[in-house]
CSV table of C-alpha atoms in Angstrom, one decimal:
chain,number,residue,atom,x,y,z
V,26,GLY,CA,0.0,0.0,0.0
V,27,ASP,CA,0.9,3.7,0.3
V,28,GLY,CA,1.1,3.8,4.0
V,29,PHE,CA,4.8,4.4,4.4
V,30,GLU,CA,4.8,7.1,1.7
V,31,ILE,CA,1.8,8.8,3.4
V,32,ALA,CA,3.4,8.6,6.8
V,33,SER,CA,6.7,10.1,5.4
V,34,ARG,CA,4.8,12.9,3.7
V,35,THR,CA,2.4,13.8,6.4
V,36,GLY,CA,4.0,12.8,9.6
V,37,ALA,CA,1.2,10.4,10.4
V,38,MET,CA,1.8,7.6,12.8
V,39,VAL,CA,2.2,4.0,11.5
V,40,VAL,CA,0.3,1.5,13.8
V,41,SER,CA,1.1,-2.1,12.9
V,42,THR,CA,2.8,-5.2,14.3
V,43,TYR,CA,6.2,-5.0,15.9
V,44,GLU,CA,7.9,-6.4,12.7
V,45,ILE,CA,6.3,-3.8,10.4
V,46,VAL,CA,6.9,-1.0,12.8
V,47,ALA,CA,10.6,-2.0,13.0
V,48,PHE,CA,10.7,-2.1,9.2
V,49,ALA,CA,9.0,1.3,8.9
V,50,GLN,CA,11.5,2.9,11.3
V,51,GLN,CA,14.7,1.1,10.3
V,52,VAL,CA,14.3,0.8,6.5
V,53,LYS,CA,11.8,3.5,5.6
V,54,GLY,CA,12.9,6.1,8.1
V,55,ILE,CA,9.5,6.6,9.6
V,56,GLU,CA,9.8,8.4,13.0
V,57,LYS,CA,6.3,8.1,14.4
V,58,ALA,CA,5.2,4.4,14.8
V,59,HIS,CA,3.5,2.3,17.4
V,60,PRO,CA,3.6,-1.5,17.6
V,61,LEU,CA,0.5,-3.6,18.4
V,62,HIS,CA,-0.3,-7.2,18.2
V,63,ILE,CA,-3.5,-9.2,17.8
V,64,GLY,CA,-5.8,-8.7,20.7
V,65,GLY,CA,-3.8,-5.7,22.0
V,66,GLY,CA,-5.0,-2.2,21.9
V,67,TYR,CA,-3.8,1.3,22.9
V,68,HIS,CA,-5.4,4.6,23.9
V,69,PHE,CA,-3.9,7.2,21.5
V,70,PRO,CA,-4.7,10.9,21.9
V,71,VAL,CA,-7.2,10.6,19.0
V,72,GLY,CA,-8.9,7.4,20.2
V,73,TYR,CA,-8.5,3.7,20.9
V,74,ILE,CA,-7.1,1.2,18.4
V,75,LYS,CA,-7.2,-2.5,18.8
V,76,MET,CA,-5.7,-5.1,16.5
V,77,THR,CA,-7.9,-8.0,15.4
V,78,PRO,CA,-7.2,-11.3,13.7
V,79,ALA,CA,-7.1,-11.7,10.0
V,80,LEU,CA,-6.4,-14.7,7.8
V,81,HIS,CA,-4.0,-13.9,5.0
V,82,GLY,CA,-0.2,-13.8,4.2
V,83,GLY,CA,1.8,-11.1,5.9
V,84,ALA,CA,4.9,-9.7,4.3
V,85,VAL,CA,6.3,-6.4,3.1
V,86,GLU,CA,8.9,-6.1,0.4
V,87,GLY,CA,12.1,-4.9,2.1
V,88,ASP,CA,15.4,-3.6,1.0
V,89,GLU,CA,18.3,-5.7,-0.2
V,90,SER,CA,18.0,-7.9,2.9
V,91,GLY,CA,14.7,-9.3,1.7
V,92,MET,CA,11.2,-9.3,2.9
V,93,TYR,CA,9.8,-8.6,6.3
V,94,THR,CA,7.1,-11.0,7.4
V,95,THR,CA,4.4,-10.6,10.1
V,96,VAL,CA,1.0,-11.9,11.0
V,97,PRO,CA,-1.9,-10.2,9.2
V,98,GLY,CA,-4.4,-8.3,11.2
V,99,GLY,CA,-7.3,-5.9,11.1
V,100,PHE,CA,-8.1,-2.9,13.3
V,101,LEU,CA,-11.0,-1.7,15.5
V,102,ILE,CA,-10.7,2.1,15.6
V,103,SER,CA,-12.8,3.9,18.1
V,104,ILE,CA,-13.0,7.7,17.9
V,105,ASP,CA,-15.7,10.1,19.4
V,106,GLY,CA,-18.1,7.2,20.2
V,107,LYS,CA,-17.9,5.6,16.7
V,108,THR,CA,-16.1,2.4,15.9
V,109,VAL,CA,-14.7,1.5,12.5
V,110,TYR,CA,-13.6,-2.0,11.7
V,111,HIS,CA,-10.9,-2.2,9.0
V,112,ALA,CA,-10.7,-6.0,8.3
V,113,GLY,CA,-7.5,-5.7,6.2
V,114,ASP,CA,-6.7,-8.4,3.7
V,115,THR,CA,-8.6,-11.4,5.1
V,116,ALA,CA,-10.7,-14.4,4.5
V,117,LEU,CA,-14.0,-14.8,6.3
V,118,ILE,CA,-13.2,-15.9,9.8
V,119,LYS,CA,-15.4,-17.0,12.7
V,120,ASP,CA,-13.7,-14.5,15.0
V,121,MET,CA,-15.7,-11.8,13.2
V,122,GLU,CA,-18.8,-13.0,15.2
V,123,LEU,CA,-17.1,-11.5,18.3
V,124,LEU,CA,-17.5,-8.0,16.8
V,125,GLU,CA,-21.3,-8.2,16.6
V,126,GLY,CA,-22.8,-5.0,17.9
V,127,GLN,CA,-19.5,-3.2,18.3
V,128,VAL,CA,-19.0,-1.8,14.8
V,129,ASP,CA,-20.6,1.3,13.2
V,130,VAL,CA,-18.7,1.1,9.9
V,131,ALA,CA,-17.1,-2.1,8.6
V,132,CYS,CA,-14.5,-1.9,5.8
V,133,LEU,CA,-14.5,-5.3,4.2
V,134,PRO,CA,-12.5,-6.7,1.2
V,135,ILE,CA,-14.6,-8.1,-1.7
V,136,GLY,CA,-11.9,-8.8,-4.3
V,137,ASP,CA,-11.8,-12.6,-4.0
V,138,ASN,CA,-8.7,-14.5,-5.2
V,139,PHE,CA,-6.5,-13.0,-2.4
V,140,THR,CA,-9.2,-12.1,0.1
V,141,MET,CA,-12.8,-13.0,0.7
V,142,GLY,CA,-15.1,-12.3,-2.2
V,143,PRO,CA,-18.6,-10.6,-2.2
V,144,GLU,CA,-20.4,-13.7,-1.0
V,145,ASP,CA,-18.2,-14.2,2.1
V,146,ALA,CA,-18.1,-10.5,2.7
V,147,ALA,CA,-21.9,-10.5,2.9
V,148,LYS,CA,-21.6,-13.3,5.4
V,149,ALA,CA,-19.2,-11.2,7.4
V,150,VAL,CA,-21.8,-8.4,7.4
V,151,ALA,CA,-24.3,-10.8,8.8
V,152,MET,CA,-21.9,-11.8,11.6
V,153,ILE,CA,-20.7,-8.3,12.5
V,154,LYS,CA,-24.0,-6.5,12.0
V,155,PRO,CA,-22.5,-3.0,11.3
V,156,LYS,CA,-24.7,0.0,10.6
V,157,THR,CA,-22.6,0.7,7.4
V,158,VAL,CA,-20.3,-1.3,5.3
V,159,ILE,CA,-17.7,-0.1,2.8
V,160,PRO,CA,-16.4,-2.6,0.2
V,161,MET,CA,-12.6,-2.4,-0.4
V,162,HIS,CA,-9.7,-4.2,-2.0
V,163,TYR,CA,-11.2,-4.8,-5.4
V,164,ASN,CA,-10.9,-3.6,-9.0
V,165,THR,CA,-7.3,-2.6,-8.7
V,166,PHE,CA,-6.2,-5.3,-11.2
V,167,GLU,CA,-7.8,-8.0,-13.3
V,168,VAL,CA,-8.0,-11.0,-10.9
V,169,ILE,CA,-9.8,-9.0,-8.2
V,170,GLU,CA,-12.4,-7.3,-10.4
V,171,GLN,CA,-15.8,-7.2,-8.7
V,172,ASP,CA,-19.1,-5.4,-9.0
V,173,PRO,CA,-19.6,-3.5,-5.7
V,174,ASN,CA,-23.3,-3.0,-6.6
V,175,GLY,CA,-23.6,-6.8,-6.7
V,176,PHE,CA,-22.1,-6.9,-3.2
V,177,ALA,CA,-24.6,-4.3,-2.1
V,178,ALA,CA,-27.4,-6.4,-3.4
V,179,ARG,CA,-26.1,-9.4,-1.4
V,180,VAL,CA,-26.0,-7.3,1.8
V,181,GLY,CA,-29.5,-6.1,1.2
V,182,PRO,CA,-31.2,-4.4,4.2
V,183,GLN,CA,-28.6,-5.7,6.7
V,184,ALA,CA,-26.5,-2.5,6.5
V,185,GLU,CA,-26.1,0.6,4.4
V,186,VAL,CA,-23.5,0.0,1.7
V,187,VAL,CA,-21.3,3.0,0.8
V,188,ILE,CA,-19.4,2.5,-2.4
V,189,LEU,CA,-16.4,4.9,-2.6
V,190,GLU,CA,-14.3,5.8,-5.6
V,191,PRO,CA,-10.5,6.1,-5.1
V,192,GLY,CA,-9.8,9.4,-3.3
V,193,GLN,CA,-13.5,9.9,-2.3
V,194,SER,CA,-14.5,10.3,1.3
V,195,HIS,CA,-17.8,10.0,3.2
V,196,GLU,CA,-18.8,11.5,6.6
V,197,PHE,CA,-20.6,9.2,9.0
């Protein structure tokens, strides 16, 4: 992704696993970074962030020394009484049931091939029961081309589906 470039340009803090934070600081020169691990959370000045399980590979291309690997994860981000669940790259996992009733906005991958597809993402919506869901991680290259409107139809009345274009934002 673009996270390291954005952090370098803006001074934003990188929050990730210990391994990725070490990579960000030692290889990418990122100054502001905070390590978390699955199940752990931290109260930042802006709000509370907790790392959740995900099921996927976990590596970042490094420098001449090779790749940096880590466990994949998602994040629960709670700010001003609202909670966003960013699932990250993941398959559908039963642990998502534990989030039921805690999530206002769920960002779920629908690309298939490398992550869950629209059918499993709709099952995740049924498990999590968010008020709003944003499909993500699709249509950036051929093998993950998906119809987000088809996903919205699968979700039906379970949640509001907000389909964003790259660079677009939405206020909740």
